[in-house]
XYZ file of C-alpha atoms in Angstrom:
724
model
C -65.311 17.330 -7.375
C -65.651 19.828 -4.521
C -64.849 22.627 -6.980
C -66.665 21.142 -9.962
C -69.876 20.689 -7.978
C -69.739 23.933 -6.003
C -73.126 24.968 -7.376
C -76.324 22.963 -7.864
C -75.641 19.731 -9.716
C -77.042 19.226 -13.193
C -77.851 15.702 -14.346
C -74.427 15.092 -15.896
C -72.566 16.264 -12.809
C -74.829 14.193 -10.590
C -74.014 11.152 -12.734
C -70.289 11.768 -12.220
C -70.725 12.114 -8.456
C -72.766 8.906 -8.332
C -70.148 7.108 -10.425
C -67.335 8.142 -8.096
C -69.332 7.076 -5.045
C -69.927 3.676 -6.603
C -66.219 3.327 -7.370
C -65.455 4.157 -3.766
C -67.883 1.532 -2.536
C -66.749 -1.068 -5.042
C -63.138 -0.701 -3.985
C -64.124 0.096 -0.370
C -61.700 2.938 0.026
C -60.802 4.589 3.309
C -62.406 7.946 2.535
C -63.725 9.909 5.508
C -66.033 9.004 7.040
C -66.190 5.682 5.153
C -63.045 4.286 6.719
C -62.583 0.577 6.331
C -61.499 -0.698 9.708
C -62.799 -3.362 12.045
C -66.257 -1.793 12.145
C -66.684 -2.062 8.397
C -65.945 -5.726 7.864
C -69.569 -5.684 6.684
C -68.348 -4.309 3.338
C -65.764 -6.970 2.641
C -67.941 -9.807 1.330
C -69.663 -7.507 -1.171
C -66.757 -6.432 -3.369
C -63.541 -7.946 -4.723
C -61.115 -5.063 -4.480
C -58.035 -7.092 -5.422
C -59.647 -8.363 -8.612
C -60.600 -4.813 -9.558
C -57.101 -3.466 -8.952
C -55.465 -6.329 -10.851
C -57.716 -5.865 -13.875
C -56.454 -3.770 -16.788
C -60.059 -2.903 -17.550
C -62.913 -4.442 -15.663
C -66.650 -4.206 -15.322
C -68.059 -3.705 -11.841
C -71.760 -4.410 -11.713
C -72.690 -1.103 -10.121
C -69.957 1.175 -11.419
C -69.923 0.159 -15.071
C -66.783 -0.061 -17.179
C -63.635 0.917 -15.299
C -60.517 1.964 -17.182
C -56.995 1.181 -16.048
C -56.311 4.911 -15.550
C -59.368 5.327 -13.347
C -58.330 2.381 -11.200
C -54.793 3.781 -10.987
C -56.066 7.180 -9.873
C -58.434 5.685 -7.328
C -55.749 3.359 -6.007
C -53.334 6.280 -5.640
C -55.961 8.265 -3.771
C -56.640 5.260 -1.557
C -52.929 5.021 -0.732
C -52.838 8.722 0.126
C -55.775 8.331 2.504
C -54.041 5.397 4.172
C -50.969 7.626 4.581
C -53.154 10.223 6.323
C -54.440 7.596 8.727
C -50.924 6.351 9.475
C -49.663 9.901 10.009
C -52.456 10.584 12.482
C -51.602 7.396 14.381
C -47.863 8.112 14.580
C -48.403 11.834 15.075
C -50.020 11.114 18.454
C -46.659 9.856 19.720
C -44.185 11.918 17.700
C -41.982 14.732 18.955
C -42.884 17.961 17.083
C -39.247 18.554 16.108
C -39.273 15.249 14.212
C -42.149 16.301 11.927
C -40.286 17.349 8.776
C -39.751 16.513 5.114
C -36.566 14.542 4.402
C -34.152 14.504 1.496
C -33.283 11.244 -0.289
C -30.062 11.027 1.720
C -31.874 11.598 5.021
C -34.483 8.980 4.100
C -31.727 6.379 3.840
C -30.329 7.266 7.260
C -30.798 4.762 10.061
C -31.529 7.685 12.403
C -34.403 9.149 10.396
C -37.499 9.580 12.632
C -40.374 7.290 11.560
C -42.852 10.181 11.501
C -40.576 12.124 9.124
C -40.248 9.102 6.818
C -44.032 8.654 6.741
C -44.613 12.357 6.094
C -42.077 12.410 3.260
C -43.604 9.343 1.605
C -47.099 10.828 1.902
C -45.898 14.144 0.468
C -44.359 12.382 -2.527
C -47.476 10.295 -3.077
C -49.559 13.471 -3.055
C -47.233 15.058 -5.611
C -47.438 11.967 -7.832
C -51.227 11.981 -7.642
C -51.345 15.683 -8.520
C -49.043 15.120 -11.490
C -51.173 12.212 -12.705
C -54.334 14.302 -12.436
C -52.715 17.311 -14.108
C -51.367 15.272 -17.002
C -54.411 13.154 -17.802
C -57.503 15.044 -16.687
C -59.500 17.495 -18.756
C -59.505 19.778 -15.719
C -56.040 20.283 -14.165
C -55.685 19.513 -10.481
C -56.311 22.616 -8.399
C -53.156 23.965 -6.730
C -55.365 24.972 -3.797
C -56.417 21.358 -3.285
C -52.772 20.283 -3.334
C -51.714 23.035 -0.921
C -54.469 22.230 1.565
C -53.783 18.500 1.302
C -50.121 19.173 2.151
C -51.207 21.243 5.151
C -53.500 18.416 6.240
C -50.567 15.978 6.228
C -48.571 18.223 8.588
C -51.580 18.694 10.854
C -52.156 14.954 11.182
C -48.460 14.395 11.806
C -48.667 16.665 14.863
C -47.420 20.029 13.512
C -50.518 22.284 13.379
C -48.406 25.456 13.311
C -46.823 24.433 9.989
C -50.255 23.441 8.681
C -51.602 26.925 9.439
C -48.589 28.538 7.735
C -49.227 26.509 4.569
C -52.957 27.278 4.630
C -52.361 31.017 4.998
C -49.688 31.056 2.293
C -52.113 29.389 -0.129
C -54.832 31.872 0.848
C -52.511 34.788 0.027
C -51.823 33.222 -3.381
C -55.551 32.790 -4.045
C -56.366 36.364 -3.055
C -53.628 37.735 -5.328
C -55.095 35.669 -8.161
C -58.639 36.899 -7.282
C -59.649 33.268 -6.689
C -62.506 33.717 -4.233
C -63.413 30.035 -4.227
C -59.842 28.972 -3.428
C -59.658 31.610 -0.706
C -62.920 30.296 0.782
C -61.507 26.765 0.885
C -58.452 28.103 2.744
C -60.647 29.840 5.314
C -62.526 26.559 5.785
C -59.265 24.695 6.373
C -58.051 27.315 8.857
C -61.320 27.118 10.773
C -61.017 23.336 10.942
C -57.481 23.570 12.312
C -58.449 26.165 14.925
C -61.656 24.428 16.070
C -60.499 20.848 16.651
C -57.386 18.968 17.679
C -58.169 16.359 15.010
C -60.549 16.311 12.048
C -63.034 19.186 11.905
C -66.385 20.398 13.242
C -67.926 18.359 10.383
C -67.137 15.283 12.508
C -67.359 17.204 15.813
C -63.620 16.706 16.244
C -64.053 12.926 16.332
C -61.574 10.693 14.560
C -63.465 7.818 12.990
C -60.722 5.251 12.270
C -60.260 4.311 15.917
C -60.205 0.792 17.360
C -63.770 -0.092 18.174
C -63.635 -3.267 20.225
C -65.382 -2.875 23.557
C -63.290 -0.762 25.946
C -60.413 -0.991 23.499
C -60.221 2.460 21.985
C -56.775 3.960 21.476
C -56.143 6.016 24.606
C -53.899 8.422 22.678
C -56.502 8.945 19.961
C -59.309 9.396 22.457
C -57.257 11.862 24.466
C -57.017 14.020 21.331
C -60.699 13.512 20.522
C -61.783 14.452 24.024
C -59.526 17.514 24.335
C -61.524 20.710 24.775
C -60.639 23.687 22.602
C -60.681 27.058 24.367
C -63.202 29.820 23.729
C -60.571 31.958 21.971
C -59.817 29.243 19.419
C -63.503 28.503 18.871
C -64.160 32.203 18.265
C -61.257 32.330 15.786
C -62.627 29.276 13.990
C -66.100 30.813 13.833
C -64.607 33.976 12.327
C -62.744 31.948 9.695
C -65.929 30.123 8.714
C -67.832 33.407 8.354
C -65.078 34.655 6.005
C -65.445 31.458 3.971
C -69.228 31.831 3.824
C -68.984 35.363 2.435
C -66.691 34.208 -0.378
C -68.810 31.163 -1.216
C -71.877 33.421 -1.425
C -70.091 35.799 -3.818
C -69.136 32.902 -6.114
C -72.674 31.439 -6.035
C -71.497 28.209 -4.370
C -74.423 26.985 -2.237
C -72.647 23.732 -1.338
C -69.852 25.831 0.113
C -72.397 27.859 2.087
C -73.943 24.615 3.372
C -70.509 23.302 4.358
C -69.956 26.466 6.402
C -73.365 26.154 8.063
C -72.586 22.573 9.061
C -69.224 23.588 10.492
C -70.881 26.385 12.455
C -73.325 23.778 13.763
C -70.325 21.753 14.901
C -68.813 24.822 16.593
C -72.089 25.445 18.433
C -72.207 21.816 19.583
C -68.613 21.944 20.808
C -69.454 25.150 22.711
C -72.523 23.504 24.285
C -75.211 25.471 22.398
C -77.106 22.472 21.051
C -80.220 24.438 20.065
C -78.139 26.562 17.670
C -76.366 23.417 16.468
C -79.698 21.830 15.560
C -80.962 24.916 13.697
C -77.779 25.279 11.644
C -77.623 21.550 10.878
C -81.219 21.590 9.601
C -80.400 24.622 7.448
C -77.332 22.860 6.039
C -79.331 19.704 5.255
C -81.897 21.712 3.292
C -79.207 23.394 1.176
C -77.325 20.140 0.542
C -80.507 18.353 -0.511
C -81.434 21.221 -2.856
C -78.005 20.897 -4.476
C -78.343 17.130 -4.875
C -75.582 16.299 -2.365
C -77.339 13.517 -0.477
C -74.245 12.331 1.413
C -73.486 15.680 3.056
C -77.200 16.161 3.661
C -77.235 12.941 5.658
C -74.188 14.109 7.622
C -76.120 17.278 8.505
C -79.062 15.101 9.601
C -76.743 13.222 11.974
C -75.593 16.565 13.438
C -79.198 17.542 14.122
C -79.904 14.166 15.726
C -76.844 14.489 17.967
C -78.001 17.962 19.032
C -81.326 16.438 20.112
C -79.529 13.606 21.910
C -77.439 16.155 23.819
C -80.649 17.769 25.096
C -82.301 14.365 25.726
C -84.985 15.228 23.165
C -86.686 12.501 21.107
C -85.129 11.669 17.724
C -87.101 10.441 14.717
C -85.360 7.073 14.319
C -87.026 6.453 10.944
C -84.970 9.309 9.446
C -81.787 7.668 10.739
C -82.842 4.318 9.252
C -83.357 6.087 5.912
C -79.614 6.812 5.849
C -78.738 3.132 6.197
C -81.267 2.165 3.524
C -79.859 4.882 1.220
C -76.446 3.252 1.568
C -77.770 -0.090 0.336
C -79.516 1.405 -2.708
C -78.063 4.116 -4.963
C -76.185 5.881 -2.169
C -72.810 5.174 -0.593
C -72.762 2.237 1.813
C -69.324 3.108 3.164
C -70.371 6.694 3.871
C -73.559 5.506 5.569
C -71.592 3.165 7.832
C -69.202 6.025 8.527
C -72.125 8.084 9.810
C -73.018 5.191 12.102
C -69.435 5.241 13.319
C -69.751 8.985 13.976
C -72.770 8.281 16.192
C -70.790 5.623 18.065
C -67.763 7.870 18.575
C -70.022 10.655 19.872
C -71.569 8.204 22.320
C -68.175 7.108 23.555
C -67.167 10.734 24.178
C -70.386 11.297 26.123
C -69.578 8.247 28.237
C -65.862 8.747 28.883
C -65.470 12.524 28.955
C -68.827 13.973 29.946
C -70.414 11.177 32.041
C -73.452 11.525 29.776
C -74.674 7.981 30.269
C -78.132 8.434 28.786
C -76.780 10.349 25.793
C -74.278 7.553 25.242
C -77.041 4.925 25.230
C -79.119 6.968 22.760
C -76.144 7.381 20.405
C -75.619 3.622 20.461
C -79.297 2.983 19.738
C -79.229 5.329 16.723
C -76.025 3.736 15.416
C -77.641 0.314 15.761
C -80.764 1.409 13.866
C -78.674 2.821 11.006
C -76.460 -0.279 10.805
C -79.393 -2.695 10.812
C -81.043 -0.717 7.999
C -77.751 -0.910 6.087
C -77.642 -4.687 6.508
C -74.399 -4.480 8.500
C -74.560 -6.952 11.428
C -70.989 -6.387 12.626
C -71.455 -2.628 12.877
C -74.827 -3.190 14.575
C -73.231 -5.547 17.106
C -70.576 -2.934 17.867
C -73.294 -0.320 18.440
C -75.054 -2.679 20.861
C -71.703 -3.193 22.592
C -71.513 0.582 23.064
C -74.918 0.470 24.758
C -73.614 -2.302 27.008
C -70.701 -0.087 28.067
C -73.039 2.752 29.015
C -75.483 0.500 30.893
C -72.582 -1.108 32.718
C -71.277 2.311 33.745
C -74.571 3.177 35.473
C -74.804 -0.336 36.955
C -77.983 -1.166 35.037
C -77.071 -4.837 34.993
C -80.370 -6.046 33.578
C -80.083 -3.797 30.511
C -76.366 -4.534 30.138
C -76.976 -8.287 30.172
C -79.662 -7.947 27.484
C -77.249 -5.860 25.365
C -74.490 -8.448 25.699
C -76.764 -11.294 24.630
C -78.236 -9.346 21.691
C -74.761 -8.457 20.416
C -73.586 -12.048 20.809
C -76.597 -13.332 18.873
C -75.775 -10.946 16.012
C -72.090 -11.860 15.969
C -73.002 -15.548 16.070
C -75.083 -15.087 12.915
C -72.100 -13.893 10.853
C -70.612 -16.650 8.710
C -67.872 -17.532 8.256
C -66.804 -16.589 11.777
C -63.189 -15.445 11.596
C -60.732 -14.719 14.372
C -61.707 -11.037 14.614
C -65.446 -11.726 14.973
C -64.868 -14.501 17.504
C -62.516 -12.222 19.414
C -65.256 -9.620 19.711
C -67.666 -12.229 21.021
C -65.183 -13.375 23.646
C -64.364 -9.828 24.733
C -67.979 -8.719 25.110
C -69.178 -11.868 26.867
C -66.224 -11.720 29.258
C -67.140 -8.121 30.113
C -70.730 -9.211 30.854
C -69.494 -12.167 32.910
C -67.222 -9.832 34.919
C -70.214 -7.614 35.677
C -72.125 -10.644 36.958
C -69.129 -11.725 39.054
C -68.882 -8.284 40.673
C -72.563 -8.557 41.642
C -72.196 -12.150 42.963
C -74.923 -13.054 40.445
C -74.436 -16.810 40.087
C -77.208 -17.284 37.519
C -75.872 -14.622 35.137
C -72.317 -15.868 35.650
C -73.420 -19.287 34.408
C -75.262 -17.749 31.422
C -72.229 -15.854 30.181
C -69.798 -18.641 31.035
C -71.952 -20.815 28.766
C -71.733 -18.274 25.951
C -67.975 -18.036 26.455
C -67.714 -21.813 26.215
C -69.714 -21.762 22.975
C -67.414 -19.124 21.452
C -64.305 -21.022 22.599
C -65.693 -24.107 20.858
C -66.149 -22.153 17.626
C -62.576 -20.872 17.867
C -61.333 -24.457 18.092
C -63.436 -25.425 15.078
C -62.735 -22.485 12.753
C -59.507 -20.706 13.736
C -56.238 -22.466 12.865
C -54.014 -23.275 15.815
C -50.653 -21.596 16.250
C -48.986 -24.926 15.413
C -50.942 -25.144 12.157
C -49.933 -21.600 11.222
C -46.288 -22.327 11.978
C -46.512 -25.386 9.720
C -48.035 -23.193 6.993
C -45.149 -20.736 7.336
C -42.661 -23.602 7.178
C -44.249 -24.842 3.934
C -43.993 -21.353 2.451
C -40.334 -21.133 3.490
C -39.626 -24.466 1.747
C -41.169 -23.133 -1.451
C -39.029 -19.984 -1.294
C -35.884 -22.118 -0.968
C -36.867 -24.710 -3.586
C -34.765 -25.374 -6.688
C -37.116 -23.625 -9.109
C -37.158 -20.358 -11.081
C -37.538 -17.328 -8.748
C -40.972 -16.318 -10.054
C -42.306 -19.839 -9.532
C -40.846 -20.016 -6.002
C -42.497 -16.728 -5.019
C -45.839 -17.725 -6.567
C -45.861 -21.070 -4.740
C -44.926 -19.445 -1.416
C -47.678 -16.846 -1.839
C -50.167 -19.634 -2.523
C -49.137 -21.465 0.659
C -49.800 -18.292 2.669
C -53.155 -17.631 1.009
C -51.867 -14.521 -0.798
C -53.559 -14.038 -4.156
C -50.930 -11.861 -5.827
C -47.239 -12.865 -5.578
C -46.376 -9.172 -5.875
C -47.937 -8.685 -2.438
C -45.610 -11.227 -0.788
C -43.566 -9.459 1.865
C -42.397 -12.001 4.400
C -42.584 -10.022 7.647
C -45.982 -8.551 6.735
C -47.285 -11.974 5.721
C -46.209 -13.457 9.046
C -47.886 -10.615 10.964
C -51.116 -10.904 8.984
C -51.178 -14.656 9.491
C -50.230 -14.831 13.165
C -51.551 -11.623 14.765
C -55.334 -12.337 14.646
C -54.829 -15.889 15.899
C -52.464 -14.815 18.680
C -54.954 -12.173 19.830
C -57.930 -14.531 19.860
C -55.917 -17.216 21.678
C -55.180 -14.730 24.476
C -58.920 -14.117 24.741
C -59.567 -17.869 24.748
C -57.241 -18.231 27.744
C -59.086 -15.404 29.490
C -62.444 -17.052 28.709
C -61.311 -20.438 30.005
C -60.190 -18.765 33.227
C -63.627 -17.151 33.582
C -65.335 -20.494 33.006
C -63.238 -22.083 35.768
C -63.957 -19.215 38.151
C -67.684 -19.631 37.468
C -67.404 -23.332 38.218
C -65.907 -22.391 41.597
C -67.587 -19.158 42.657
C -71.164 -19.676 41.430
C -71.673 -22.600 43.874
C -70.230 -20.469 46.696
C -72.606 -17.592 45.934
C -75.572 -19.974 45.769
C -74.626 -21.576 49.072
C -74.248 -18.168 50.703
C -77.670 -17.046 49.397
C -79.237 -20.199 50.854
C -77.538 -19.458 54.185
C -79.390 -16.130 54.302
C -82.761 -17.631 53.350
C -84.714 -18.554 56.541
C -87.039 -20.813 54.550
C -84.203 -23.193 53.587
C -83.466 -26.210 55.770
C -80.075 -27.079 57.285
C -79.589 -30.187 55.170
C -80.001 -28.257 51.915
C -77.565 -25.592 53.125
C -74.915 -28.184 53.980
C -75.425 -29.865 50.644
C -74.791 -26.532 48.897
C -71.613 -25.898 50.923
C -70.317 -29.395 50.103
C -70.901 -28.714 46.401
C -68.977 -25.443 46.730
C -66.060 -27.219 48.425
C -65.998 -29.931 45.758
C -65.805 -27.266 43.032
C -62.378 -26.167 44.329
C -60.843 -29.234 42.688
C -60.676 -27.521 39.280
C -57.809 -25.327 40.553
C -54.164 -26.301 41.006
C -52.005 -24.859 43.758
C -51.574 -22.016 44.622
C -54.784 -20.761 42.926
C -56.884 -23.212 44.967
C -55.763 -21.409 48.140
C -57.405 -18.151 47.035
C -60.825 -19.713 46.441
C -60.543 -21.937 49.511
C -59.894 -18.828 51.614
C -62.965 -17.135 50.172
C -65.032 -20.220 50.967
C -63.788 -20.204 54.568
C -64.751 -16.546 54.914
C -68.219 -17.120 53.457
C -68.786 -19.833 56.062
C -67.926 -17.364 58.823
C -64.213 -18.069 59.409
C -62.785 -14.776 58.156
C -59.548 -15.057 60.144
C -58.863 -18.531 58.757
C -59.816 -17.363 55.263
C -57.380 -14.449 55.524
C -54.539 -16.805 56.488
C -55.313 -19.089 53.542
C -55.468 -16.154 51.096
C -52.187 -14.820 52.502
C -50.557 -18.149 51.610
C -51.824 -17.693 48.043
C -50.371 -14.183 47.662
C -47.069 -15.276 49.238
C -46.778 -18.142 46.736
C -47.264 -15.893 43.700
C -44.053 -14.992 41.832
C -43.019 -11.381 42.257
C -43.442 -9.070 39.280
C -40.195 -7.306 38.388
C -40.184 -4.781 35.549
C -37.338 -4.871 33.052
C -36.122 -1.339 32.244
C -35.390 -2.512 28.694
C -39.006 -3.538 28.077
C -40.747 -1.642 25.254
C -43.372 0.875 26.440
C -46.331 -1.361 25.553
C -44.924 -4.319 27.504
C -44.037 -2.085 30.453
C -47.596 -0.702 30.494
C -49.056 -4.211 30.558
C -46.697 -5.249 33.371
C -47.693 -2.144 35.359
C -51.387 -2.950 34.907
C -50.909 -6.582 35.965
C -49.054 -5.519 39.109
C -51.685 -2.913 39.914
C -54.524 -5.406 39.457
C -52.822 -7.909 41.758
C -52.291 -5.343 44.522
C -55.883 -4.097 44.148
C -57.155 -7.677 44.492
C -55.005 -8.169 47.591
C -56.272 -4.926 49.148
C -59.934 -5.707 48.398
C -59.773 -9.250 49.752
C -58.063 -8.371 53.013
C -60.490 -5.493 53.627
C -63.423 -7.860 53.089
C -61.798 -10.406 55.409
C -61.166 -7.713 58.069
C -57.380 -8.222 58.068
C -56.308 -4.606 58.596
C -52.483 -5.080 58.680
C -52.397 -7.012 55.399
C -54.853 -4.592 53.761
C -52.712 -1.618 54.868
C -49.579 -3.304 53.450
C -51.250 -3.789 50.055
C -52.534 -0.197 50.118
C -49.051 1.180 50.806
C -47.716 -0.697 47.784
C -50.610 0.496 45.618
C -49.966 4.138 46.468
C -46.238 3.703 45.830
C -46.985 2.158 42.439
C -49.866 4.325 41.218
C -49.954 7.496 43.327
C -52.471 8.870 45.813
C -55.231 8.945 43.187
C -54.920 5.236 42.346
C -58.573 4.748 43.324
C -59.746 6.772 40.300
C -58.700 4.037 37.863
C -61.555 1.636 38.615
C -65.122 1.565 37.333
C -66.600 2.277 40.815
C -64.335 4.839 42.486
C -66.878 5.419 45.269
C -66.789 1.709 46.134
C -62.997 1.736 46.298
C -63.008 4.797 48.566
C -65.575 3.063 50.785
C -63.055 0.235 51.227
C -60.561 2.855 52.436
C -63.163 3.903 54.996
C -63.587 0.261 56.037
C -59.845 0.014 56.636
C -59.852 3.201 58.728
C -62.755 1.853 60.767
C -60.881 -1.417 61.401
C -57.919 0.687 62.538
C -60.282 2.487 64.957
C -60.076 5.822 63.144
C -63.812 6.528 63.325
C -63.548 10.214 62.373
C -61.346 9.413 59.365
C -63.674 6.609 58.272
C -66.719 8.881 58.479
C -64.998 11.557 56.369
C -63.962 8.935 53.793
C -67.474 7.490 53.562
C -68.851 11.005 53.084
C -66.361 11.636 50.275
C -67.401 8.388 48.590
C -71.073 9.301 48.932
C -70.472 12.723 47.350
C -68.746 11.144 44.346
C -71.607 8.682 44.017
C -74.212 11.454 44.145
C -72.303 13.535 41.577
C -72.464 10.606 39.162
C -76.122 9.936 39.937
C -77.075 13.599 39.501
C -75.980 13.441 35.863
C -78.813 11.000 35.153
C -82.231 12.400 34.292
C -84.144 9.201 33.679
C -85.713 7.805 36.862
C -85.151 4.227 35.741
C -81.467 4.902 35.153
C -81.183 6.551 38.578
C -82.814 3.550 40.231
C -80.537 1.107 38.415
C -77.497 3.170 39.359
C -78.471 3.186 43.037
C -79.193 -0.544 42.966
C -75.544 -1.608 43.047
C -74.220 -3.169 46.240
C -71.659 -0.413 46.879
C -74.233 2.353 46.304
C -76.739 0.817 48.699
C -74.072 0.293 51.354
C -72.989 3.935 51.193
């Protein structure tokens, strides 16, 4: 279609484009940027993809009559796009020497690298799709499209040098054949590969199919997204795009010219020239709209909005809402939600890489507006969660708490509430509760503990227990081993597991699909129950301490509050009770006694020993658990003025995590201030003063990045900031 519709669309061509978009929506394919992942659960209730794929010829209400060949082609394309996503995921971890195509014999080898197996399968699927298109379509499949798709597979697998070789070889072929349009497409592909580590300047180098739970993005994927490309590579990419533009102009392909303009807008944004980015994006939108390409026109509109966000200029939110509304009418709902995802990913990069807190909030607000207009509550809740993350980072607790409650209200409205939705609720409310705990805010702790309890109750009511799932698996196993014809056994087992098509029954996959969401949400339930118990214990302590500082409160009321705090310790078994009892002693003024009690708690905890045979993921979790425990020990003994025990914990922290261990937390200046406290306790006044000054400088660097006075005030309102 990119070649067919290179010029302005006539009515027949526009009808074909609309038809293909409706197919894509109806089958909710993973086409960029409409990738169906956790964010786009909003699409699932609207279409029955399995019924469409199983039908020889069906009738989808929006798409009209669908032939078996059309479904086969679309399904093959869908599989290819899934291969691309898998290659990108595995390519982040693969060794470059393992990225290769394998023979049939090598594929059967037990030593074949997984990335090579995936690449070979994807390459074969691409060849099959090309053959199907060539043999059945009125217009044969373009060899340029095939060549560039092969290059894209190598690039996603982690071998950009091979991708560039394939792109340039195809360009040479096109130029020998005097195919200016094919040559222009090759220049576009080369510019994409030079400008961004992943994807292209069309998506600002952001990879959309990334985990989107709060603070749960793939670190490997985000490292690639956030990598900065050097000026030399950006200049080379810009030169490639100019070459493409000249060829598109000669072949009278305005959509190609618009695609170049949008990529040049992306290059300008990546280089930090947001004024140029806005001008080029507006130019691209005008050309796309004149050609009838609404989808790419909306992508250009998002680029212009992001350029304004970067400069903290106002954005016309009504034009962003129009994109969501377009998706619900005769547009492409998946594409519209993908543009919302692009806004969210841009906001996350502002937050994590550039410390652009206000830009991050604005991106989240625009993504929310688009998602609400598209009638997508799950995507809207995720966008609000992104705003929570940014407000939390600048310590604007009031705004963060409002975000958390708004997102929870949206997620609570989604019915039926499955394990994934409930897991998001638990994760977000726990993050808000943790923020309240860090601020000793007893009232907010109780609010979010209550919301956690509500979500835990819904999990119990709607998510099957692990025991129930094991019983379901046992029933399926009995059916597979029953004395019946094989086809009947498989059909019955599939029915027991809730699988509609027996052909889809693959035991290990079925077990994973059945158990994984429940196992994940049960881990979050345990975390939520722990938070609820901590609230039951610590909120009374914080209230009693606040009353102790209030001169208007009488002695009897203070003692009553302290007795309530002591009684609340009963919810904990040993040795956990020792930790909270020690904190209570310290709050009442006996810091030495509290330190001794807390020391008994840490001594009673089992030691954490890493197993060298643990897989990397398990080893990483064990490392994090050990680090968190040592950080807790260091913080507590500093607060309780026990210098020797604090120094012991610090020595272990440095040995475990290096001299820059303090950078890992959300408030590095607060952690460094604790180091100054320890130096002061050890009577190193000069060292303490230098450490406090270092902490203050880091704090001011963060604060200086904020332009909004309200955000600056909220940032400076945290306890650690005021103390510094």
